[in-house]
PDB file of C-alpha atoms in Angstrom:
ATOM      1  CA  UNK A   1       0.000   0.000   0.000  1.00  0.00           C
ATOM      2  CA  UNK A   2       1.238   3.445  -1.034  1.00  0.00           C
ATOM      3  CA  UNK A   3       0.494   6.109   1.455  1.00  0.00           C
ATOM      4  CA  UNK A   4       0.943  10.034   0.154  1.00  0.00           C
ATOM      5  CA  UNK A   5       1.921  12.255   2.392  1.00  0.00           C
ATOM      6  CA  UNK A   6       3.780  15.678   2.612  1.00  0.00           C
ATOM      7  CA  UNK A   7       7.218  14.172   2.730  1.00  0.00           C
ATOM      8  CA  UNK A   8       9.279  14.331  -0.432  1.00  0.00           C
ATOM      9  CA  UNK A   9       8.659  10.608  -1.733  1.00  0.00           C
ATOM     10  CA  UNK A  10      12.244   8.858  -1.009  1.00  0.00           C
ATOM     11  CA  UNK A  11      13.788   5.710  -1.963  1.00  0.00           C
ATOM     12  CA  UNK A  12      16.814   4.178  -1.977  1.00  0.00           C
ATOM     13  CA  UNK A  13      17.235   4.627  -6.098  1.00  0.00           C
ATOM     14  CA  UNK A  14      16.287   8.663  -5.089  1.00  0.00           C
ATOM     15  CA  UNK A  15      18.642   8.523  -1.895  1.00  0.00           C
ATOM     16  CA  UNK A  16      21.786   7.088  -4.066  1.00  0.00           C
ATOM     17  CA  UNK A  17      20.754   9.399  -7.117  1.00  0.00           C
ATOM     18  CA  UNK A  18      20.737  12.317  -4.892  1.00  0.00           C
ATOM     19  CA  UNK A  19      24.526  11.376  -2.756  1.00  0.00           C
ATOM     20  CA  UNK A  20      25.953  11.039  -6.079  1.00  0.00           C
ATOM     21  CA  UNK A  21      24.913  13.361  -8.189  1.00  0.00           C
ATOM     22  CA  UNK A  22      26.273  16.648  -8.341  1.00  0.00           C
ATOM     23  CA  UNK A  23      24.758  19.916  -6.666  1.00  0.00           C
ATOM     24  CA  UNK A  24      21.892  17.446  -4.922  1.00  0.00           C
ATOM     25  CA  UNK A  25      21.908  16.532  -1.496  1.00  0.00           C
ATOM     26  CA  UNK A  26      19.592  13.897  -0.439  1.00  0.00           C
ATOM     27  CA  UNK A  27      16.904  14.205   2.213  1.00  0.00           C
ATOM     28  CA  UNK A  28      15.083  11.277   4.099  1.00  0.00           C
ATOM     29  CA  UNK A  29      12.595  11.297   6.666  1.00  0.00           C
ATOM     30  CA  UNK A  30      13.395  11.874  10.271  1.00  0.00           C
ATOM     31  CA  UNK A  31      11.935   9.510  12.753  1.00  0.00           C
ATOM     32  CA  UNK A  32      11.831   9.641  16.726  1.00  0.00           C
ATOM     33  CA  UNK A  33       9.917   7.934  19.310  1.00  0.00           C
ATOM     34  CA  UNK A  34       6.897   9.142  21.272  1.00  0.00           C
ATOM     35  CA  UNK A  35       6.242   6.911  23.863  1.00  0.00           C
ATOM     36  CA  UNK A  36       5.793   3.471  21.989  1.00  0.00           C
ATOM     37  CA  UNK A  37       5.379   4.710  19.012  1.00  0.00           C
ATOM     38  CA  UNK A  38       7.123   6.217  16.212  1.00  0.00           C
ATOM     39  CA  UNK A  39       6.270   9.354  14.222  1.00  0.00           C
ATOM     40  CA  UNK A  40       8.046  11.063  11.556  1.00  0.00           C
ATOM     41  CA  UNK A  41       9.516  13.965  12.814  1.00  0.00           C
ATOM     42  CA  UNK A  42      10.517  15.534   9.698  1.00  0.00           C
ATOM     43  CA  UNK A  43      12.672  15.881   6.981  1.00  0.00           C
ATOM     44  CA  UNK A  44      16.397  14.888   7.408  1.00  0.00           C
ATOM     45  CA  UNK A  45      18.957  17.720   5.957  1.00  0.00           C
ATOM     46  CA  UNK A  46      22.177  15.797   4.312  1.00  0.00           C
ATOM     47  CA  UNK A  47      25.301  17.539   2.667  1.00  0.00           C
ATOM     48  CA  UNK A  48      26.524  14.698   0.654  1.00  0.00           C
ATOM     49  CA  UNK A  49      26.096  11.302   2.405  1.00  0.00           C
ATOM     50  CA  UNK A  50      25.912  13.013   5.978  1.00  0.00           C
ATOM     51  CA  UNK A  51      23.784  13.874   7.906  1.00  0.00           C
ATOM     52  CA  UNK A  52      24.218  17.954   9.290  1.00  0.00           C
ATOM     53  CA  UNK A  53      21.568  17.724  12.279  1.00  0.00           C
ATOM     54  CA  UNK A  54      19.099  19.815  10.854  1.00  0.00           C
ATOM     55  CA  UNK A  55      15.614  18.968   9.878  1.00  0.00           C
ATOM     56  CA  UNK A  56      12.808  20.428   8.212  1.00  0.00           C
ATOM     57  CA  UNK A  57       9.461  20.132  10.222  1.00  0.00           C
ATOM     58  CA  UNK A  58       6.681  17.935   9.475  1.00  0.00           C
ATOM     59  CA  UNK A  59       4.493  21.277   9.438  1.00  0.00           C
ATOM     60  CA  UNK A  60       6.942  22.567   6.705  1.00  0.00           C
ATOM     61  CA  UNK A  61       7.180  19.530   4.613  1.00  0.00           C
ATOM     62  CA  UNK A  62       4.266  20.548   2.479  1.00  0.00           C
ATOM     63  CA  UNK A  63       6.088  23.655   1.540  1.00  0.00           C
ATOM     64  CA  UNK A  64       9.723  21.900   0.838  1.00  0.00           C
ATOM     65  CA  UNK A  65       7.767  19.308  -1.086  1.00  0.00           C
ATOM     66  CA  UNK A  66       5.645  22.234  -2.961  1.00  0.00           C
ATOM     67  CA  UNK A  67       9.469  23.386  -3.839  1.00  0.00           C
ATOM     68  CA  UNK A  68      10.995  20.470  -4.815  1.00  0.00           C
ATOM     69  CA  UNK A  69       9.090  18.000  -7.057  1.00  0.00           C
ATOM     70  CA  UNK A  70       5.715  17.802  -9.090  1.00  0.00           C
ATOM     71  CA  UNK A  71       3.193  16.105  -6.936  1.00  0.00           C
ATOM     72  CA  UNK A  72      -0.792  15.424  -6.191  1.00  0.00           C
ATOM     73  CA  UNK A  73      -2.683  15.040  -2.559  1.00  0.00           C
ATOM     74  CA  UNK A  74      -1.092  16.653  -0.194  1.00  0.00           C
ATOM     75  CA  UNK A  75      -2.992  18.831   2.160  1.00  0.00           C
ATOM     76  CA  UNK A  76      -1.522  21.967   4.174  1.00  0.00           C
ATOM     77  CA  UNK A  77      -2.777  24.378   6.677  1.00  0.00           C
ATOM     78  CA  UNK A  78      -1.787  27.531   6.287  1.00  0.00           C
ATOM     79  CA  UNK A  79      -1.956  29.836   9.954  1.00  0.00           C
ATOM     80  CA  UNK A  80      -3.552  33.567   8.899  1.00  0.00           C
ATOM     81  CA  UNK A  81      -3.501  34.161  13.393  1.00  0.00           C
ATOM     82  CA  UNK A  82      -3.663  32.580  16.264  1.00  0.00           C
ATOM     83  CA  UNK A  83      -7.220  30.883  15.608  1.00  0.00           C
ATOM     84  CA  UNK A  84      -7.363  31.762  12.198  1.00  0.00           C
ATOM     85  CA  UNK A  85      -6.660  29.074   9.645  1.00  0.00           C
ATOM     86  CA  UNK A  86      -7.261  27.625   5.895  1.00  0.00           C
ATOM     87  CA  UNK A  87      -6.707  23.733   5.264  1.00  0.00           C
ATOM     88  CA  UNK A  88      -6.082  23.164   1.595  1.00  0.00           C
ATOM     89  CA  UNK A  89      -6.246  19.862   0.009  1.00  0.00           C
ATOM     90  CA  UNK A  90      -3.663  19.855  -2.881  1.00  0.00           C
ATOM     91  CA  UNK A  91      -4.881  18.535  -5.822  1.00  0.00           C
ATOM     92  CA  UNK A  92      -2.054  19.358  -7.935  1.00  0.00           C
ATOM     93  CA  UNK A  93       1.453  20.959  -8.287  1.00  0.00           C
ATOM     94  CA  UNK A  94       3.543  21.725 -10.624  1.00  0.00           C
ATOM     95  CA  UNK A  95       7.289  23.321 -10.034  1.00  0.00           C
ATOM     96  CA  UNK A  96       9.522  25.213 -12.348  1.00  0.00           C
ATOM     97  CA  UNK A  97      13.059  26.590 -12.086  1.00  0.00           C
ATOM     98  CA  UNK A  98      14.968  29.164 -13.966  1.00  0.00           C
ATOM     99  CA  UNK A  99      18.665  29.509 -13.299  1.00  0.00           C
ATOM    100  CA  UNK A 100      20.291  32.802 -14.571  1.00  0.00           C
ATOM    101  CA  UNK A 101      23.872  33.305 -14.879  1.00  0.00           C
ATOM    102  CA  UNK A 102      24.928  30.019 -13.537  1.00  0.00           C
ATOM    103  CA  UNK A 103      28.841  30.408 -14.273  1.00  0.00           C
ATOM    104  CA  UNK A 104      28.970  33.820 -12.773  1.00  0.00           C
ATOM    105  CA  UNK A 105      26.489  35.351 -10.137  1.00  0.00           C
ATOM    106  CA  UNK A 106      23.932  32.690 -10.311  1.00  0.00           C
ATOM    107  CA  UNK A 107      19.972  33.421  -9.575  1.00  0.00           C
ATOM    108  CA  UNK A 108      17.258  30.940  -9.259  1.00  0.00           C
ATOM    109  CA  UNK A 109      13.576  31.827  -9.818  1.00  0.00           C
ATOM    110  CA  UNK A 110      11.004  28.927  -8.965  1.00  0.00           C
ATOM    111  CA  UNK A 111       7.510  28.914 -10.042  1.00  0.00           C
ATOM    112  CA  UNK A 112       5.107  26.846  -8.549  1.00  0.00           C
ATOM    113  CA  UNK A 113       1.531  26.482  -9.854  1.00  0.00           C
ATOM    114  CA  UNK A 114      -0.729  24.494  -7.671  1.00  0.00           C
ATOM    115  CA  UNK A 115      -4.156  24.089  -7.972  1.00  0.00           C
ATOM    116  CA  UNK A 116      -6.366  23.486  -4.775  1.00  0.00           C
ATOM    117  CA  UNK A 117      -9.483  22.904  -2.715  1.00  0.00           C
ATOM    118  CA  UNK A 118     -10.278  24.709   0.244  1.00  0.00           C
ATOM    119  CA  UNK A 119     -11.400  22.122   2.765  1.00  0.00           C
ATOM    120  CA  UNK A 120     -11.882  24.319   5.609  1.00  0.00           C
ATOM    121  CA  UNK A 121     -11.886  28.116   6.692  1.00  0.00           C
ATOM    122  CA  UNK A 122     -11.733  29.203  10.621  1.00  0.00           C
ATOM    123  CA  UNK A 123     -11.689  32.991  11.352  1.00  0.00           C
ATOM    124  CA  UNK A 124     -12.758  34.004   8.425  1.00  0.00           C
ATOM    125  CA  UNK A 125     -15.996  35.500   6.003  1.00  0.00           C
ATOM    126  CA  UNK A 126     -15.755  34.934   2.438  1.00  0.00           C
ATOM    127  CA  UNK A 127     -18.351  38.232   1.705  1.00  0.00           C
ATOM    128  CA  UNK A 128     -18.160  38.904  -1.499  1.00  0.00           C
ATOM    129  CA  UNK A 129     -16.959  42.789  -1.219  1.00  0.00           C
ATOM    130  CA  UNK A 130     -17.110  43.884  -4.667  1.00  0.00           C
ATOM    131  CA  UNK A 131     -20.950  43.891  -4.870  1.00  0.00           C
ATOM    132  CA  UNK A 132     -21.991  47.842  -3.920  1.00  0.00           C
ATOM    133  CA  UNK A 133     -25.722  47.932  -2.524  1.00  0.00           C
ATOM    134  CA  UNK A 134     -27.667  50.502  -4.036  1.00  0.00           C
TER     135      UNK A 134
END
């Protein structure tokens, strides 16, 4: 059974790819323990083939993933205050990059297009304010 989730997917054929290849550091999930279980933490930073102690949150996975690959059903809530939220339900993305100058000063612009369902809104009115009452 396949499970999607908001992890970067990651295999061993990605994970080798990625340690080998040049200007691509892998990433793999980051596990710990909570009580006798075992949750995924989140995403496990490498330079090269080792790993540098840093992570990227669960909570932020959705936004590295977003960044780094093409993908379909993720979901994300996205914080407006401290009550105040939208969940989205990705249905799909799709990323882009443009490198500029590469040899010299080099620039990166990345363009993400994602299209999305709202699944739920908390703290907020969707009145439609363009309508003028006369």
């Amino acid at each position: 059974m396949y499970i999607r989730t908001n992890l970067p997917d990651v295999d061993l054929h990605h994970y080798l790819y990625a340690s080998h290849g040049k200007g691509i550091d892998p990433v793999i999930p980051l596990l710990e323990t909570a009580g006798e279980r075992i949750r995924v933490k989140g995403i496990a930073l490498f330079k090269k083939d080792r790993y540098i102690g840093k992570y990227i949150s669960y909570e932020d996975g959705f936004l590295f993933k977003v960044l780094s690959e093409n993908f379909k059903l993720g979901s994300y809530e996205i914080k407006l205050k401290d009550n105040d939220f939208i969940d989205i339900n990705n249905v799909q993305s799709h990323v882009h990059y443009d490198i500029l100058h590469a040899n010299q000063d080099p620039k990166v612009r990345i363009k993400v297009k994602i299209k999305a369902s709202i699944l739920e809104v908390q703290g907020m009115t969707w009145a439609n304010h363009s309508t003028k009452k006369k």
